[in-house]
Short mmCIF file of C-alpha atoms in Angstrom, two decimals:
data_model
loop_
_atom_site.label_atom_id
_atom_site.label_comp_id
_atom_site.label_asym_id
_atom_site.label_seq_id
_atom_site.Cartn_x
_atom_site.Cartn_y
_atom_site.Cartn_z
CA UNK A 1 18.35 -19.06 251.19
CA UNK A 2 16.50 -18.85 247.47
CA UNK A 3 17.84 -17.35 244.40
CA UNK A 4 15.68 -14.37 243.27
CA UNK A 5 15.79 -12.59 239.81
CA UNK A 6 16.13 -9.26 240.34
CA UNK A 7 17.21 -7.91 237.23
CA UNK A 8 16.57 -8.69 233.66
CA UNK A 9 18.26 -7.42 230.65
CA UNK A 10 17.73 -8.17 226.65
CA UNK A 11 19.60 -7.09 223.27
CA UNK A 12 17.72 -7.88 220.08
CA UNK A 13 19.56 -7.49 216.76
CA UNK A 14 17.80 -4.43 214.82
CA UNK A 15 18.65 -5.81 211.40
CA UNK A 16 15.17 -7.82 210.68
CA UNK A 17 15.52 -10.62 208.02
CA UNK A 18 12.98 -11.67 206.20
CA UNK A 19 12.20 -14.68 203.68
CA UNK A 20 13.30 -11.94 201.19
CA UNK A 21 16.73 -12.85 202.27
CA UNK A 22 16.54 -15.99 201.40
CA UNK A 23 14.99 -15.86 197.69
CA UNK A 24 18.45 -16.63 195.74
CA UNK A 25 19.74 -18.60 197.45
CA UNK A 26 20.73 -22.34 196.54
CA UNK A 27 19.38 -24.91 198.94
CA UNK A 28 21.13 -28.07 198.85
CA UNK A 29 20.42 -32.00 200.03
CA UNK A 30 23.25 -33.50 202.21
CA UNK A 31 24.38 -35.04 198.81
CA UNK A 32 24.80 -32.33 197.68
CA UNK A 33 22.25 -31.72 194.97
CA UNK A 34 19.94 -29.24 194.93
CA UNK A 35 16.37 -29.54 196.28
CA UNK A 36 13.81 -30.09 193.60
CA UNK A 37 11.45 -27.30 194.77
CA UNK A 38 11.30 -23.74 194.44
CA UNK A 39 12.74 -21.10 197.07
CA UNK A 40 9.60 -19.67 197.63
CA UNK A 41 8.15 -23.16 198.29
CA UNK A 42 10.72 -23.88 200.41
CA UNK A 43 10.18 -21.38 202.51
CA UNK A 44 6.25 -21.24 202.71
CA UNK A 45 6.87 -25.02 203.97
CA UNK A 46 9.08 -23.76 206.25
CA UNK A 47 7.34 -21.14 207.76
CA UNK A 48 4.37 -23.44 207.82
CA UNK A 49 6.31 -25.97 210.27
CA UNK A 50 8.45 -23.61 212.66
CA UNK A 51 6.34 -20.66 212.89
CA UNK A 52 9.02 -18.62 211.94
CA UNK A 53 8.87 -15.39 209.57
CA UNK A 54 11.35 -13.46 210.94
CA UNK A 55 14.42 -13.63 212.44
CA UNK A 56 17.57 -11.06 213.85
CA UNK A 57 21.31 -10.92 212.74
CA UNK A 58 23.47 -9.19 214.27
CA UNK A 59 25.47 -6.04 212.34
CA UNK A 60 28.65 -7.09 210.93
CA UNK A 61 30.59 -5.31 213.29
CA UNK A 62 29.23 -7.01 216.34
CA UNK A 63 30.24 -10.21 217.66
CA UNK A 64 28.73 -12.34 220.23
CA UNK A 65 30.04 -10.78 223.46
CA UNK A 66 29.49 -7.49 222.05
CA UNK A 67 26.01 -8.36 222.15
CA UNK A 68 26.06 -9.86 225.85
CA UNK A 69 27.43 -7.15 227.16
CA UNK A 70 24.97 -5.18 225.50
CA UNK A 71 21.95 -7.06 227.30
CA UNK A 72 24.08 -7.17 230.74
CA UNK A 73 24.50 -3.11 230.61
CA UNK A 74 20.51 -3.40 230.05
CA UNK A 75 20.08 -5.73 232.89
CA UNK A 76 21.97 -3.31 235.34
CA UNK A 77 20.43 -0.28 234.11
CA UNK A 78 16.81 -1.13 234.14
CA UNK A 79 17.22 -2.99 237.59
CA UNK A 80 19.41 0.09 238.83
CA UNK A 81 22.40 -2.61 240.20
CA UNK A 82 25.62 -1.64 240.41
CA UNK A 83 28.08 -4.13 238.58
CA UNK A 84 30.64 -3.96 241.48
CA UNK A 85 28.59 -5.50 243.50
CA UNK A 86 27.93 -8.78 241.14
CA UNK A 87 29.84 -11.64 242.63
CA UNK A 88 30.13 -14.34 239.84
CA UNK A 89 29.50 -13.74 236.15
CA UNK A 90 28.63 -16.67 233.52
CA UNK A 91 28.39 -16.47 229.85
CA UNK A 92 26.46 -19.42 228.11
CA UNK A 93 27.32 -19.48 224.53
CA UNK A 94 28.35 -22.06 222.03
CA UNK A 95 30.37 -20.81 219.62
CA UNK A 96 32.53 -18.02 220.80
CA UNK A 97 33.31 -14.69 219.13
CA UNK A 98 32.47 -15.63 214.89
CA UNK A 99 32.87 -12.61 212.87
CA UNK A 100 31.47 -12.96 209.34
CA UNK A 101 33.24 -14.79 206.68
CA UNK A 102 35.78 -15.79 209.53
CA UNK A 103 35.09 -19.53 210.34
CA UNK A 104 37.36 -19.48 213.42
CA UNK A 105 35.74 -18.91 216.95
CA UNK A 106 37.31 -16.96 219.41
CA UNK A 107 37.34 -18.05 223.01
CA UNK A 108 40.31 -16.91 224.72
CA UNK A 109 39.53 -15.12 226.89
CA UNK A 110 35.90 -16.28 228.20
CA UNK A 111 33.59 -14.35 227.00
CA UNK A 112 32.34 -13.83 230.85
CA UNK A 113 35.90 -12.25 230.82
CA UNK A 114 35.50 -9.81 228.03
CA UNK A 115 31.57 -8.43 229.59
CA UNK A 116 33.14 -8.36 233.32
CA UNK A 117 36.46 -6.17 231.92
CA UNK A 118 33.88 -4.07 229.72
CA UNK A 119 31.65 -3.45 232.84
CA UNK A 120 35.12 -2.35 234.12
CA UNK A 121 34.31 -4.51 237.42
CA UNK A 122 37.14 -3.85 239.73
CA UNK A 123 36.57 -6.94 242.05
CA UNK A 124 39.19 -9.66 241.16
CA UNK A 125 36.73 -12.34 243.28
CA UNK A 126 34.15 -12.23 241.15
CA UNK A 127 34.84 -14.51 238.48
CA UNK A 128 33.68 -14.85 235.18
CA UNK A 129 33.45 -17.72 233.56
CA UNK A 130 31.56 -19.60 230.15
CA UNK A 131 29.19 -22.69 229.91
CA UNK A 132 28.95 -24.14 226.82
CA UNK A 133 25.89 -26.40 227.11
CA UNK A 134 24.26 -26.22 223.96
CA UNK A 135 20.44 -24.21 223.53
CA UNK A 136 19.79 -24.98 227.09
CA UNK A 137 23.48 -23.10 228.23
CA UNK A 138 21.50 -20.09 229.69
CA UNK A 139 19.25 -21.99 231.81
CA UNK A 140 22.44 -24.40 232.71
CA UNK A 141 24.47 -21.10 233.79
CA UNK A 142 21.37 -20.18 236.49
CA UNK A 143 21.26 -23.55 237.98
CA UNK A 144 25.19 -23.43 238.22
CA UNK A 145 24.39 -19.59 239.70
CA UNK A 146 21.59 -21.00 241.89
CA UNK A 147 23.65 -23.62 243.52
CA UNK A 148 26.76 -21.43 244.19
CA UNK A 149 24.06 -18.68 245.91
CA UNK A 150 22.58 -21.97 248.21
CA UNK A 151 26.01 -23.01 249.36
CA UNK A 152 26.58 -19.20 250.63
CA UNK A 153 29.66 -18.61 247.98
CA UNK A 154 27.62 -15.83 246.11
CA UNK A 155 25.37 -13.06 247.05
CA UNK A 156 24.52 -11.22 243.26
CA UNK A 157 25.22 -13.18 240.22
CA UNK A 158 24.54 -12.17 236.52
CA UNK A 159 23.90 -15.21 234.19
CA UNK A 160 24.16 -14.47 230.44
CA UNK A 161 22.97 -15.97 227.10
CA UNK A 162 24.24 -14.97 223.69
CA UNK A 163 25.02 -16.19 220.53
CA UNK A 164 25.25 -15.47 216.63
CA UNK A 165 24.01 -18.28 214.84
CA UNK A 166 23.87 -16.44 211.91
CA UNK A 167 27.96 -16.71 211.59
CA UNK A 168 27.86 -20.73 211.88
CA UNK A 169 24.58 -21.97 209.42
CA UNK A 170 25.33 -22.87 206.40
CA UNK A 171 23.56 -20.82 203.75
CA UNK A 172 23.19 -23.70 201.55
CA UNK A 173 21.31 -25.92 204.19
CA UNK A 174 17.24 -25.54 204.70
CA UNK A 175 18.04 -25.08 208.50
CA UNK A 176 19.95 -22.26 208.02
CA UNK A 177 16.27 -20.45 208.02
CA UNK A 178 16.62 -21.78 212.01
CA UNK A 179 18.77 -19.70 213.22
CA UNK A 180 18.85 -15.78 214.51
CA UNK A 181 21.42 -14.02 216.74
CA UNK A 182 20.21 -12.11 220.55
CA UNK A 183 21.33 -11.80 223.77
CA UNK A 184 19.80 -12.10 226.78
CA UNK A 185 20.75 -11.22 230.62
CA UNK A 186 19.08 -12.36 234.41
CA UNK A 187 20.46 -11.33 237.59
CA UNK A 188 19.86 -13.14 240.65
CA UNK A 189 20.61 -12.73 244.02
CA UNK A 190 20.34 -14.23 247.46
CA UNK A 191 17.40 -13.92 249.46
CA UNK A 192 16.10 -15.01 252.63
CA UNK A 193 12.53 -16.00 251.27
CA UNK A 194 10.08 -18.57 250.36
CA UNK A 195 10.08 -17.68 246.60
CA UNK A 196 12.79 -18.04 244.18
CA UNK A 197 13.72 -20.73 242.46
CA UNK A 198 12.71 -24.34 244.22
CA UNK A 199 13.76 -26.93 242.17
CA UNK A 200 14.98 -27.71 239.20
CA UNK A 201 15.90 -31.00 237.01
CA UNK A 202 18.86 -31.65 234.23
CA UNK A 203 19.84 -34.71 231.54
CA UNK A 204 22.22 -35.19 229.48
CA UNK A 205 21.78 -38.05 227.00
CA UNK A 206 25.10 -38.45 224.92
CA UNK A 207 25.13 -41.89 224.44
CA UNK A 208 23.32 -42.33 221.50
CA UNK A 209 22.23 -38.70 221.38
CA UNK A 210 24.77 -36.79 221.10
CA UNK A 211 25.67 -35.86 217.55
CA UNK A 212 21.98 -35.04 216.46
CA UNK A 213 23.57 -31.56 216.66
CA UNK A 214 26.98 -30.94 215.35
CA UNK A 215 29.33 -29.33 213.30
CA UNK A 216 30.08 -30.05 209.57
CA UNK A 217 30.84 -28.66 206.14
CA UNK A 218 28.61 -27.33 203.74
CA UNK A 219 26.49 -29.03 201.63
CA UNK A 220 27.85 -26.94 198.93
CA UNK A 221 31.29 -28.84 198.22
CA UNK A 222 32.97 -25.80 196.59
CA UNK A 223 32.93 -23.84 199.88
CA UNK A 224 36.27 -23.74 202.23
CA UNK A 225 36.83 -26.81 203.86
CA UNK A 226 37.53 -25.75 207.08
CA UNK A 227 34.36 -23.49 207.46
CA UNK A 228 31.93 -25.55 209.81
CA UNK A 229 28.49 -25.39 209.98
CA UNK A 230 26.19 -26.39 212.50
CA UNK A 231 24.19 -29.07 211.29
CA UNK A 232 20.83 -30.97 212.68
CA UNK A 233 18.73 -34.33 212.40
CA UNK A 234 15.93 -32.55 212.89
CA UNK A 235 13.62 -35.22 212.84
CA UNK A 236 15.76 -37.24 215.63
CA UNK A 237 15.71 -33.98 217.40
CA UNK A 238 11.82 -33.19 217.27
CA UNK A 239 11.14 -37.23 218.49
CA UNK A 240 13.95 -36.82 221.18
CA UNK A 241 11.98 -33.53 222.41
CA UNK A 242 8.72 -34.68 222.34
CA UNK A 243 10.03 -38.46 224.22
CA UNK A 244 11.94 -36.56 227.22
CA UNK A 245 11.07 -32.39 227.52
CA UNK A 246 7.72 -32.89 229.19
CA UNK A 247 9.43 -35.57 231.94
CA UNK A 248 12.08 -33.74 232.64
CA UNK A 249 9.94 -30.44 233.34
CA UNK A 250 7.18 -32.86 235.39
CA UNK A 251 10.52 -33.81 236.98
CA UNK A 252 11.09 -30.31 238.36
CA UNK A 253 7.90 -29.68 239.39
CA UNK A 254 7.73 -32.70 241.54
CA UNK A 255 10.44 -31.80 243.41
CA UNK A 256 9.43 -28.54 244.20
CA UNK A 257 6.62 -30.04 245.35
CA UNK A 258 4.33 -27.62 242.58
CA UNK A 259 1.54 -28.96 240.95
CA UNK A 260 1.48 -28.04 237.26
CA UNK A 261 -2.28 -26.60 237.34
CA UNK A 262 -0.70 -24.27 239.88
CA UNK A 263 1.77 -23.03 237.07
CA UNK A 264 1.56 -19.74 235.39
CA UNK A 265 3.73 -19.26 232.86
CA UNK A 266 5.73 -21.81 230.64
CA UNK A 267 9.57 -19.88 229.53
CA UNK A 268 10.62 -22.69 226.90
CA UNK A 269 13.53 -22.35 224.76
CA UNK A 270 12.01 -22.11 220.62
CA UNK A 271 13.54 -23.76 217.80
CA UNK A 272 10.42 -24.77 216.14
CA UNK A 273 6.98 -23.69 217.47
CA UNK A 274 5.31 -26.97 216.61
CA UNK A 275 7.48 -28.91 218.36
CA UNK A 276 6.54 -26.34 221.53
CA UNK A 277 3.56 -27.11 221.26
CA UNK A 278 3.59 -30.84 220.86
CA UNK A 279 5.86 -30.40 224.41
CA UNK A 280 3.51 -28.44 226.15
CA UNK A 281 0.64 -30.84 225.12
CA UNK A 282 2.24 -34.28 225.86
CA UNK A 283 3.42 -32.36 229.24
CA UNK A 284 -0.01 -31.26 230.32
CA UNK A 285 -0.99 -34.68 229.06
CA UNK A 286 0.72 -36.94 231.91
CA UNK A 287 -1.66 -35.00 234.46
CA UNK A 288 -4.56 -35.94 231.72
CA UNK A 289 -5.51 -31.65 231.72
CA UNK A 290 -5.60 -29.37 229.20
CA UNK A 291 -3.46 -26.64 228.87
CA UNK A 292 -4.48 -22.88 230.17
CA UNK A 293 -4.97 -20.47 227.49
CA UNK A 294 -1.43 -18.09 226.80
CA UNK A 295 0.20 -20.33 229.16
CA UNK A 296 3.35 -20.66 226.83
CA UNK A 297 3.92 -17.72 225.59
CA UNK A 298 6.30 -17.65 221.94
CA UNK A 299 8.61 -14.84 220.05
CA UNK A 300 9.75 -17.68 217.80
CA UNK A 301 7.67 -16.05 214.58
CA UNK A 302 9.51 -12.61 214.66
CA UNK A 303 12.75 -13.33 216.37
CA UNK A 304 13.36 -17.01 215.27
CA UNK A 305 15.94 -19.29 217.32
CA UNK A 306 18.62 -17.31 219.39
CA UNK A 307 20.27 -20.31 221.23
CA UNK A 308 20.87 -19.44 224.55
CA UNK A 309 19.18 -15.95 224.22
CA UNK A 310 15.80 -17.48 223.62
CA UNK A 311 14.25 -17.58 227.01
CA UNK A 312 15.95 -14.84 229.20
CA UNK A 313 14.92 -12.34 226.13
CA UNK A 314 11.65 -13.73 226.52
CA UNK A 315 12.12 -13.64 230.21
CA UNK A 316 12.97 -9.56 229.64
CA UNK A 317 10.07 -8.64 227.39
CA UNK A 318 7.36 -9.99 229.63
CA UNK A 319 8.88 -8.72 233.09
CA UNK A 320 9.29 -4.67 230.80
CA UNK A 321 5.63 -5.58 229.53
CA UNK A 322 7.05 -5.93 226.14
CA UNK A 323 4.79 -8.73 224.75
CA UNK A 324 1.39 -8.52 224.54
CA UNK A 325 -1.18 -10.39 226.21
CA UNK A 326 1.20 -11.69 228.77
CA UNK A 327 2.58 -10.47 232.18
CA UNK A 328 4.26 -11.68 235.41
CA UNK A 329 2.64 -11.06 238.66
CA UNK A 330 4.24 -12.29 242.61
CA UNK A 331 3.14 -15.65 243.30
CA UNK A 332 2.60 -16.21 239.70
CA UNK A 333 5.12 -19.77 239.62
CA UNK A 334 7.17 -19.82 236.00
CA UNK A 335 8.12 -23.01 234.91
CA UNK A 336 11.61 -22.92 232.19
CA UNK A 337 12.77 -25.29 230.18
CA UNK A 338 15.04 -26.08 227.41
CA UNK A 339 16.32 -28.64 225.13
CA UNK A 340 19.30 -28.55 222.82
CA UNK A 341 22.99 -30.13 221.64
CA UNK A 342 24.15 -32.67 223.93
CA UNK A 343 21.53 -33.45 223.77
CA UNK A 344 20.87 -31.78 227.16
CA UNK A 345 17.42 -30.71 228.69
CA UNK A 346 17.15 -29.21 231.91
CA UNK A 347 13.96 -27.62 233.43
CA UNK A 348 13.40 -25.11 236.69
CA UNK A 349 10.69 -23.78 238.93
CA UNK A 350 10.59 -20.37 240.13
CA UNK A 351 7.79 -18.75 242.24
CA UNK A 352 7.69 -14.58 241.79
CA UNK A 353 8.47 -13.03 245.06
#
């Protein structure tokens, strides 16, 4: 028994934000004092290191499961499923419902919880539940889906990524730029079949990893004390990538028994593109090749980091022939991967039915 996607859905924010956005504001050190550059410099040095120009918020009236079940509606109407017949539905996240200028999340109920009452799914055995696994939560919730679809406890499961980031950076902090809001939706289901996905591979390294991401107050002292703001070492962060991604996907592709010239595609979740890259080349490195041409393809520029949206919205756009240059063809074997708080990675081979 393999799990097969056969549906994909995507929301992306229409409000685009620019580095026009960003032109008064006041960036701020950790201590607190402001950064002896100008904004525009700032953000041409920014844009010069993560690739990204754009990025999407959300509208103020939409929350983060407003925006899930927006790309879960998409997933069952494009793939023509009926949402009665999903069996298990989980909702990677990490911060809950955050409306603006609120600094409370909301989690009660799961978020899974909210989508499956919206869908108005009758079934009370399907259940709906969240992960909250950091960036790589999406891919987390399909390995959890995956598993529960080998051991014969679920025929059709959706899997859903979403999350505003936008609600939780602090406007005062250079990495605020980071950060967009999306959603993103994959449904898989239980086939007899060769194809699927074969293997996959997860760490979690909290020992002395595992407040590289967190949350913490502004850098701007006057503002609220009790709003929190996500907050990275991004220079910990980029080594830690670049030390572990690439074993971790060579990991997965060993057990599924797939060399990596025979992979097509590389899904990898985007928080800075030259750190992608730097992945994909120390990964393609331990097999002493060169990577293929468009092998990895990136919507970091225009749609910045989305979290747990990042790589079933990229997922969506190439499977709808959304983004150019690249498609998905059967046989074709798509290799994901992700890295993000925990820190967690986790990696997994699929082969296109």
């Amino acid at each position: 028994m393999r799990s097969v996607i056969v549906g994909t859905g995507s929301f992306i924010p229409e409000l685009v934000v620019t580095k026009a956005h960003f032109m008064q504001h006041e960036f701020l050190g950790p201590d607190g004092k402001r950064i002896d550059k100008s904004n525009d410099e700032i953000l041409q040095q920014f844009e010069s290191i993560t690739g990204i120009r754009e990025r999407r918020y959300a509208r103020p009236h939409q929350v983060t499961s407003d925006i899930g079940l927006l790309a879960a509606q998409n997933a069952l109407t494009s793939s023509d499923i009926d949402p009665e017949s999903l069996d298990l539905i989980i909702f990677a996240h990490n911060f809950g419902d955050v409306r603006p200028g609120d600094p409370r999340s909301d989690l009660v109920p799961a978020l899974a919880a909210r989508v499956k009452s919206n869908l108005k799914i009758r079934n009370p055995f399907a259940p709906a539940f969240d992960v909250v696994f950091g960036c790589p939560g999406w891919l987390q919730g399909v390995i959890i889906a995956d598993s529960m679809i080998r051991a014969c406890d679920v025929r059709r499961a959706m899997i859903i990524g979403a999350d505003t980031l936008s609600r939780i950076s602090d406007p005062h902090d250079r990495d605020s730029l980071i950060y967009a809001d999306g959603a993103g939706a994959t449904i898989l289901e239980a086939r007899e079949s060769e194809d699927g996905i074969l293997a996959h591979a997860v760490r979690s390294d909290t020992l002395e990893h595992a407040t590289m991401l967190r949350m913490g107050k502004s850098y701007n002292e006057d503002v609220f004390l009790e709003a929190l703001f996500l907050k990275m070492e991004g220079r910990k962060l980029y080594k830690y990538a670049l030390n572990n991604v690439a074993g971790a996907m060579k990991m997965a592709l060993d057990r599924a028994q797939i060399p990596l010239r025979e992979v097509d595609k590389i899904l990898i979740h985007q928080a800075n593109g030259k750190m992608d890259e730097a992945i994909l080349a120390a990964l393609y490195e331990l097999e002493g090749i060169d990577p293929p041409p468009d092998v990895m393809p990136l919507t970091i520029d225009t749609l910045g980091n989305s979290s747990v949206a990042t790589v079933p919205t990229l997922l969506d756009l190439i499977v709808k022939k959304k983004l150019a240059g690249h498609a998905i063809e059967p046989g074709d074997v798509l290799l994901f991967a992700s890295v993000g708080a925990g820190m967690h990675i986790n990696a997994v081979v699929y082969r296109v039915p």
